[in-house]
Amino acid sequence: MVLENGDLINAANPYIVKTLSDGLHVCLPTKFSDVNYVAVAFSDNVIMSASENLGNHQVTKYDELSVTSTWMPGGGKFEAPVVRGMPYATVFYENLTPSLTFGGAVLSPSGQVSGSRFEVKLNNGQTWIIYASSDISFNINGATFVASGQFSGTIRVAGFFEGGNSDVAKLDECAGKIPTGGSISAEVQGD
């Protein structure tokens, strides 16, 4: 997130993410394996962004388990905590117009949607659940969801593969609990 252009991949598990000038790029990786290797490939399954030009980002917080990147476009704030083991990708929006672009064709929903929870089914076998901290309206054009106006609060996404082992009820239950950092401690005997 901080080397060169800050565009290297970061494995937060289960997601792989990139922080780029247009926001947080999230991948729910597909595993490729053979007897001699296991590999995953990065693809933009969802780009969490804003209609406004976000510009450059910087690391504003870090600890043993997380890195928070922040973009400060004029009059707004876009902040993404990337935490090891995060079941959701999260962005804190402040006076910005959320925009989400999916990497596959959106099968549903379409048109305009309003509320605080949306299920997005893609043609690649993935389903993504969007959680908003308060009601929001999205206009859907192809694979892009753009809010109808500026928003202050959180947008979270959680992805899973159809037919996989996913607990949607638990994702719904915990959607309001947002990890933003962590620490590690250890005790040793006999050293």
PDB file of C-alpha atoms in Angstrom:
ATOM      1  CA  MET A   1       0.000   0.000   0.000  1.00  0.00           C
ATOM      2  CA  VAL A   2       2.950   2.302   0.427  1.00  0.00           C
ATOM      3  CA  LEU A   3       5.636   0.978  -1.934  1.00  0.00           C
ATOM      4  CA  GLU A   4       6.049   2.632  -5.323  1.00  0.00           C
ATOM      5  CA  ASN A   5       2.530   3.734  -6.422  1.00  0.00           C
ATOM      6  CA  GLY A   6       0.862   1.817  -3.603  1.00  0.00           C
ATOM      7  CA  ASP A   7      -0.760  -0.474  -6.149  1.00  0.00           C
ATOM      8  CA  LEU A   8       0.574  -3.849  -5.058  1.00  0.00           C
ATOM      9  CA  ILE A   9      -1.839  -6.548  -3.938  1.00  0.00           C
ATOM     10  CA  ASN A  10      -2.455  -7.093  -0.251  1.00  0.00           C
ATOM     11  CA  ALA A  11      -3.780 -10.397   1.065  1.00  0.00           C
ATOM     12  CA  ALA A  12      -6.194  -9.625   3.887  1.00  0.00           C
ATOM     13  CA  ASN A  13      -7.893 -13.037   3.644  1.00  0.00           C
ATOM     14  CA  PRO A  14     -10.379 -13.977   2.458  1.00  0.00           C
ATOM     15  CA  TYR A  15      -9.993 -11.003   0.107  1.00  0.00           C
ATOM     16  CA  ILE A  16      -7.065  -9.644  -1.843  1.00  0.00           C
ATOM     17  CA  VAL A  17      -7.142  -5.853  -2.165  1.00  0.00           C
ATOM     18  CA  LYS A  18      -5.410  -2.996  -3.950  1.00  0.00           C
ATOM     19  CA  THR A  19      -5.550   0.659  -2.958  1.00  0.00           C
ATOM     20  CA  LEU A  20      -5.470   2.760  -6.119  1.00  0.00           C
ATOM     21  CA  SER A  21      -6.230   6.371  -7.005  1.00  0.00           C
ATOM     22  CA  ASP A  22      -9.869   5.465  -7.741  1.00  0.00           C
ATOM     23  CA  GLY A  23     -10.465   3.614  -4.451  1.00  0.00           C
ATOM     24  CA  LEU A  24     -10.397   0.145  -2.939  1.00  0.00           C
ATOM     25  CA  HIS A  25     -10.212  -2.764  -5.407  1.00  0.00           C
ATOM     26  CA  VAL A  26     -11.460  -6.017  -3.882  1.00  0.00           C
ATOM     27  CA  CYS A  27     -10.970  -9.562  -5.152  1.00  0.00           C
ATOM     28  CA  LEU A  28     -12.604 -12.722  -3.833  1.00  0.00           C
ATOM     29  CA  PRO A  29      -9.941 -14.996  -5.309  1.00  0.00           C
ATOM     30  CA  THR A  30     -10.461 -18.214  -7.172  1.00  0.00           C
ATOM     31  CA  LYS A  31      -7.893 -20.869  -6.308  1.00  0.00           C
ATOM     32  CA  PHE A  32      -5.964 -22.726  -9.001  1.00  0.00           C
ATOM     33  CA  SER A  33      -4.049 -25.776  -7.872  1.00  0.00           C
ATOM     34  CA  ASP A  34      -2.014 -28.673  -9.108  1.00  0.00           C
ATOM     35  CA  VAL A  35       0.084 -31.259  -7.338  1.00  0.00           C
ATOM     36  CA  ASN A  36       3.055 -28.837  -7.254  1.00  0.00           C
ATOM     37  CA  TYR A  37       1.407 -25.489  -6.536  1.00  0.00           C
ATOM     38  CA  VAL A  38      -1.559 -23.508  -5.305  1.00  0.00           C
ATOM     39  CA  ALA A  39      -2.118 -20.072  -6.824  1.00  0.00           C
ATOM     40  CA  VAL A  40      -4.710 -17.332  -6.877  1.00  0.00           C
ATOM     41  CA  ALA A  41      -5.229 -14.592  -9.445  1.00  0.00           C
ATOM     42  CA  PHE A  42      -6.310 -11.026  -8.733  1.00  0.00           C
ATOM     43  CA  SER A  43      -9.292  -9.633 -10.586  1.00  0.00           C
ATOM     44  CA  ASP A  44     -11.415  -6.633  -9.728  1.00  0.00           C
ATOM     45  CA  ASN A  45     -14.549  -8.296  -8.372  1.00  0.00           C
ATOM     46  CA  VAL A  46     -15.704  -4.985  -6.904  1.00  0.00           C
ATOM     47  CA  ILE A  47     -14.207  -1.496  -6.936  1.00  0.00           C
ATOM     48  CA  MET A  48     -15.368   0.652  -4.037  1.00  0.00           C
ATOM     49  CA  SER A  49     -15.045   4.254  -5.143  1.00  0.00           C
ATOM     50  CA  ALA A  50     -16.833   7.595  -5.360  1.00  0.00           C
ATOM     51  CA  SER A  51     -18.155   9.678  -8.241  1.00  0.00           C
ATOM     52  CA  GLU A  52     -15.794  12.439  -7.156  1.00  0.00           C
ATOM     53  CA  ASN A  53     -12.120  12.216  -8.151  1.00  0.00           C
ATOM     54  CA  LEU A  54     -10.436  10.634  -5.106  1.00  0.00           C
ATOM     55  CA  GLY A  55      -6.828  11.401  -6.079  1.00  0.00           C
ATOM     56  CA  ASN A  56      -3.879  10.040  -4.132  1.00  0.00           C
ATOM     57  CA  HIS A  57      -4.139   8.039  -0.949  1.00  0.00           C
ATOM     58  CA  GLN A  58      -1.936   7.751   2.085  1.00  0.00           C
ATOM     59  CA  VAL A  59      -1.577   5.355   4.979  1.00  0.00           C
ATOM     60  CA  THR A  60      -3.074   7.069   8.024  1.00  0.00           C
ATOM     61  CA  LYS A  61      -2.983   4.201  10.533  1.00  0.00           C
ATOM     62  CA  TYR A  62      -1.357   0.805  10.861  1.00  0.00           C
ATOM     63  CA  ASP A  63      -0.707  -1.904  13.418  1.00  0.00           C
ATOM     64  CA  GLU A  64       0.181  -5.608  13.488  1.00  0.00           C
ATOM     65  CA  LEU A  65      -3.088  -6.663  11.817  1.00  0.00           C
ATOM     66  CA  SER A  66      -4.255  -3.699   9.742  1.00  0.00           C
ATOM     67  CA  VAL A  67      -3.485  -0.777   7.477  1.00  0.00           C
ATOM     68  CA  THR A  68      -5.886   2.120   6.924  1.00  0.00           C
ATOM     69  CA  SER A  69      -5.625   4.082   3.683  1.00  0.00           C
ATOM     70  CA  THR A  70      -7.271   7.477   3.353  1.00  0.00           C
ATOM     71  CA  TRP A  71      -8.118   9.611   0.334  1.00  0.00           C
ATOM     72  CA  MET A  72      -8.960  13.287   0.961  1.00  0.00           C
ATOM     73  CA  PRO A  73     -10.700  14.730  -2.089  1.00  0.00           C
ATOM     74  CA  GLY A  74     -11.827  18.356  -1.680  1.00  0.00           C
ATOM     75  CA  GLY A  75     -14.532  18.554   0.977  1.00  0.00           C
ATOM     76  CA  GLY A  76     -14.765  14.791   1.509  1.00  0.00           C
ATOM     77  CA  LYS A  77     -13.038  11.780   2.970  1.00  0.00           C
ATOM     78  CA  PHE A  78     -12.756   8.155   1.804  1.00  0.00           C
ATOM     79  CA  GLU A  79     -11.172   5.781   4.309  1.00  0.00           C
ATOM     80  CA  ALA A  80     -10.585   2.035   3.952  1.00  0.00           C
ATOM     81  CA  PRO A  81      -9.354  -0.092   6.849  1.00  0.00           C
ATOM     82  CA  VAL A  82      -7.792  -3.316   5.548  1.00  0.00           C
ATOM     83  CA  VAL A  83      -7.771  -5.758   8.444  1.00  0.00           C
ATOM     84  CA  ARG A  84      -6.416  -9.300   8.422  1.00  0.00           C
ATOM     85  CA  GLY A  85      -9.299 -11.800   8.221  1.00  0.00           C
ATOM     86  CA  MET A  86     -11.959  -9.179   7.420  1.00  0.00           C
ATOM     87  CA  PRO A  87     -15.210 -10.811   6.264  1.00  0.00           C
ATOM     88  CA  TYR A  88     -16.301  -7.507   4.662  1.00  0.00           C
ATOM     89  CA  ALA A  89     -14.448  -4.835   2.711  1.00  0.00           C
ATOM     90  CA  THR A  90     -15.360  -1.517   4.319  1.00  0.00           C
ATOM     91  CA  VAL A  91     -15.177   2.126   3.268  1.00  0.00           C
ATOM     92  CA  PHE A  92     -16.015   5.095   5.472  1.00  0.00           C
ATOM     93  CA  TYR A  93     -17.486   7.834   3.269  1.00  0.00           C
ATOM     94  CA  GLU A  94     -17.720  11.473   4.309  1.00  0.00           C
ATOM     95  CA  ASN A  95     -19.565  13.870   1.966  1.00  0.00           C
ATOM     96  CA  LEU A  96     -18.912  11.754  -1.125  1.00  0.00           C
ATOM     97  CA  THR A  97     -21.097   9.937  -3.662  1.00  0.00           C
ATOM     98  CA  PRO A  98     -20.477   6.167  -3.330  1.00  0.00           C
ATOM     99  CA  SER A  99     -19.844   4.211  -6.500  1.00  0.00           C
ATOM    100  CA  LEU A 100     -19.418   0.422  -6.689  1.00  0.00           C
ATOM    101  CA  THR A 101     -18.354  -1.318  -9.896  1.00  0.00           C
ATOM    102  CA  PHE A 102     -18.559  -5.099 -10.131  1.00  0.00           C
ATOM    103  CA  GLY A 103     -16.211  -7.235 -12.218  1.00  0.00           C
ATOM    104  CA  GLY A 104     -18.887  -9.466 -13.693  1.00  0.00           C
ATOM    105  CA  ALA A 105     -22.213  -8.891 -15.364  1.00  0.00           C
ATOM    106  CA  VAL A 106     -24.852  -8.014 -12.758  1.00  0.00           C
ATOM    107  CA  LEU A 107     -27.786 -10.423 -13.049  1.00  0.00           C
ATOM    108  CA  SER A 108     -29.772  -8.715 -10.289  1.00  0.00           C
ATOM    109  CA  PRO A 109     -30.803  -6.172  -9.128  1.00  0.00           C
ATOM    110  CA  SER A 110     -31.310  -3.601 -11.877  1.00  0.00           C
ATOM    111  CA  GLY A 111     -32.702  -0.093 -12.257  1.00  0.00           C
ATOM    112  CA  GLN A 112     -32.787   1.767  -8.973  1.00  0.00           C
ATOM    113  CA  VAL A 113     -32.669   0.290  -5.467  1.00  0.00           C
ATOM    114  CA  SER A 114     -33.076   1.881  -2.043  1.00  0.00           C
ATOM    115  CA  GLY A 115     -32.407   0.591   1.451  1.00  0.00           C
ATOM    116  CA  SER A 116     -29.443  -0.460   3.571  1.00  0.00           C
ATOM    117  CA  ARG A 117     -28.861  -4.044   2.307  1.00  0.00           C
ATOM    118  CA  PHE A 118     -28.640  -5.292  -1.267  1.00  0.00           C
ATOM    119  CA  GLU A 119     -27.739  -8.687  -2.758  1.00  0.00           C
ATOM    120  CA  VAL A 120     -25.890  -8.495  -6.049  1.00  0.00           C
ATOM    121  CA  LYS A 121     -25.752 -11.666  -8.149  1.00  0.00           C
ATOM    122  CA  LEU A 122     -23.047 -11.831 -10.811  1.00  0.00           C
ATOM    123  CA  ASN A 123     -22.645 -14.067 -13.838  1.00  0.00           C
ATOM    124  CA  ASN A 124     -19.356 -15.458 -12.456  1.00  0.00           C
ATOM    125  CA  GLY A 125     -21.087 -17.430  -9.677  1.00  0.00           C
ATOM    126  CA  GLN A 126     -20.417 -14.787  -7.025  1.00  0.00           C
ATOM    127  CA  THR A 127     -22.933 -13.011  -4.846  1.00  0.00           C
ATOM    128  CA  TRP A 128     -21.977  -9.778  -3.095  1.00  0.00           C
ATOM    129  CA  ILE A 129     -23.983  -8.258  -0.267  1.00  0.00           C
ATOM    130  CA  ILE A 130     -23.799  -4.492   0.083  1.00  0.00           C
ATOM    131  CA  TYR A 131     -24.430  -3.097   3.571  1.00  0.00           C
ATOM    132  CA  ALA A 132     -24.919   0.641   4.165  1.00  0.00           C
ATOM    133  CA  SER A 133     -24.920   2.210   7.635  1.00  0.00           C
ATOM    134  CA  SER A 134     -28.089   4.113   6.705  1.00  0.00           C
ATOM    135  CA  ASP A 135     -30.572   4.044   3.846  1.00  0.00           C
ATOM    136  CA  ILE A 136     -29.144   4.889   0.461  1.00  0.00           C
ATOM    137  CA  SER A 137     -30.397   4.824  -3.137  1.00  0.00           C
ATOM    138  CA  PHE A 138     -28.314   3.430  -5.993  1.00  0.00           C
ATOM    139  CA  ASN A 139     -28.841   3.904  -9.711  1.00  0.00           C
ATOM    140  CA  ILE A 140     -27.614   0.770 -11.485  1.00  0.00           C
ATOM    141  CA  ASN A 141     -26.101   1.066 -14.938  1.00  0.00           C
ATOM    142  CA  GLY A 142     -24.626  -2.239 -16.128  1.00  0.00           C
ATOM    143  CA  ALA A 143     -22.119  -3.336 -13.500  1.00  0.00           C
ATOM    144  CA  THR A 144     -21.930   0.065 -11.748  1.00  0.00           C
ATOM    145  CA  PHE A 145     -23.973   1.197  -8.746  1.00  0.00           C
ATOM    146  CA  VAL A 146     -23.864   4.976  -8.151  1.00  0.00           C
ATOM    147  CA  ALA A 147     -25.555   6.584  -5.165  1.00  0.00           C
ATOM    148  CA  SER A 148     -28.168   9.207  -5.940  1.00  0.00           C
ATOM    149  CA  GLY A 149     -26.329  11.771  -3.805  1.00  0.00           C
ATOM    150  CA  GLN A 150     -23.552  12.367  -1.325  1.00  0.00           C
ATOM    151  CA  PHE A 151     -23.352  10.038   1.657  1.00  0.00           C
ATOM    152  CA  SER A 152     -21.672  10.037   5.049  1.00  0.00           C
ATOM    153  CA  GLY A 153     -21.359   6.639   6.700  1.00  0.00           C
ATOM    154  CA  THR A 154     -20.081   3.187   5.861  1.00  0.00           C
ATOM    155  CA  ILE A 155     -20.529   0.958   2.843  1.00  0.00           C
ATOM    156  CA  ARG A 156     -19.455  -2.649   3.298  1.00  0.00           C
ATOM    157  CA  VAL A 157     -19.388  -5.530   0.858  1.00  0.00           C
ATOM    158  CA  ALA A 158     -19.129  -9.262   1.533  1.00  0.00           C
ATOM    159  CA  GLY A 159     -18.711 -11.755  -1.279  1.00  0.00           C
ATOM    160  CA  PHE A 160     -19.193 -15.491  -1.589  1.00  0.00           C
ATOM    161  CA  PHE A 161     -19.470 -18.142  -4.270  1.00  0.00           C
ATOM    162  CA  GLU A 162     -22.850 -19.690  -5.011  1.00  0.00           C
ATOM    163  CA  GLY A 163     -23.002 -23.209  -3.598  1.00  0.00           C
ATOM    164  CA  GLY A 164     -20.098 -22.465  -1.256  1.00  0.00           C
ATOM    165  CA  ASN A 165     -20.058 -22.632   2.502  1.00  0.00           C
ATOM    166  CA  SER A 166     -21.362 -19.177   3.429  1.00  0.00           C
ATOM    167  CA  ASP A 167     -23.358 -18.062   6.450  1.00  0.00           C
ATOM    168  CA  VAL A 168     -25.395 -15.118   5.168  1.00  0.00           C
ATOM    169  CA  ALA A 169     -27.365 -14.885   8.432  1.00  0.00           C
ATOM    170  CA  LYS A 170     -24.089 -14.382  10.352  1.00  0.00           C
ATOM    171  CA  LEU A 171     -22.910 -11.779   7.826  1.00  0.00           C
ATOM    172  CA  ASP A 172     -26.220  -9.916   8.299  1.00  0.00           C
ATOM    173  CA  GLU A 173     -25.963 -10.186  12.084  1.00  0.00           C
ATOM    174  CA  CYS A 174     -22.422  -8.804  12.271  1.00  0.00           C
ATOM    175  CA  ALA A 175     -22.608  -6.200   9.491  1.00  0.00           C
ATOM    176  CA  GLY A 176     -22.531  -3.319  11.977  1.00  0.00           C
ATOM    177  CA  LYS A 177     -19.354  -4.506  13.721  1.00  0.00           C
ATOM    178  CA  ILE A 178     -16.372  -2.977  11.940  1.00  0.00           C
ATOM    179  CA  PRO A 179     -12.810  -4.036  12.780  1.00  0.00           C
ATOM    180  CA  THR A 180     -10.375  -1.182  12.260  1.00  0.00           C
ATOM    181  CA  GLY A 181      -7.203  -2.617  13.784  1.00  0.00           C
ATOM    182  CA  GLY A 182      -5.747  -5.211  16.079  1.00  0.00           C
ATOM    183  CA  SER A 183      -2.789  -6.345  18.104  1.00  0.00           C
ATOM    184  CA  ILE A 184      -1.023  -9.586  18.873  1.00  0.00           C
ATOM    185  CA  SER A 185       0.416 -10.807  22.134  1.00  0.00           C
ATOM    186  CA  ALA A 186       2.119 -14.025  23.115  1.00  0.00           C
ATOM    187  CA  GLU A 187       3.225 -15.804  26.263  1.00  0.00           C
ATOM    188  CA  VAL A 188       6.182 -18.167  26.250  1.00  0.00           C
ATOM    189  CA  GLN A 189       7.247 -20.744  28.798  1.00  0.00           C
ATOM    190  CA  GLY A 190      10.615 -22.455  29.008  1.00  0.00           C
ATOM    191  CA  ASP A 191      12.551 -19.940  26.950  1.00  0.00           C
TER     192      ASP A 191
END
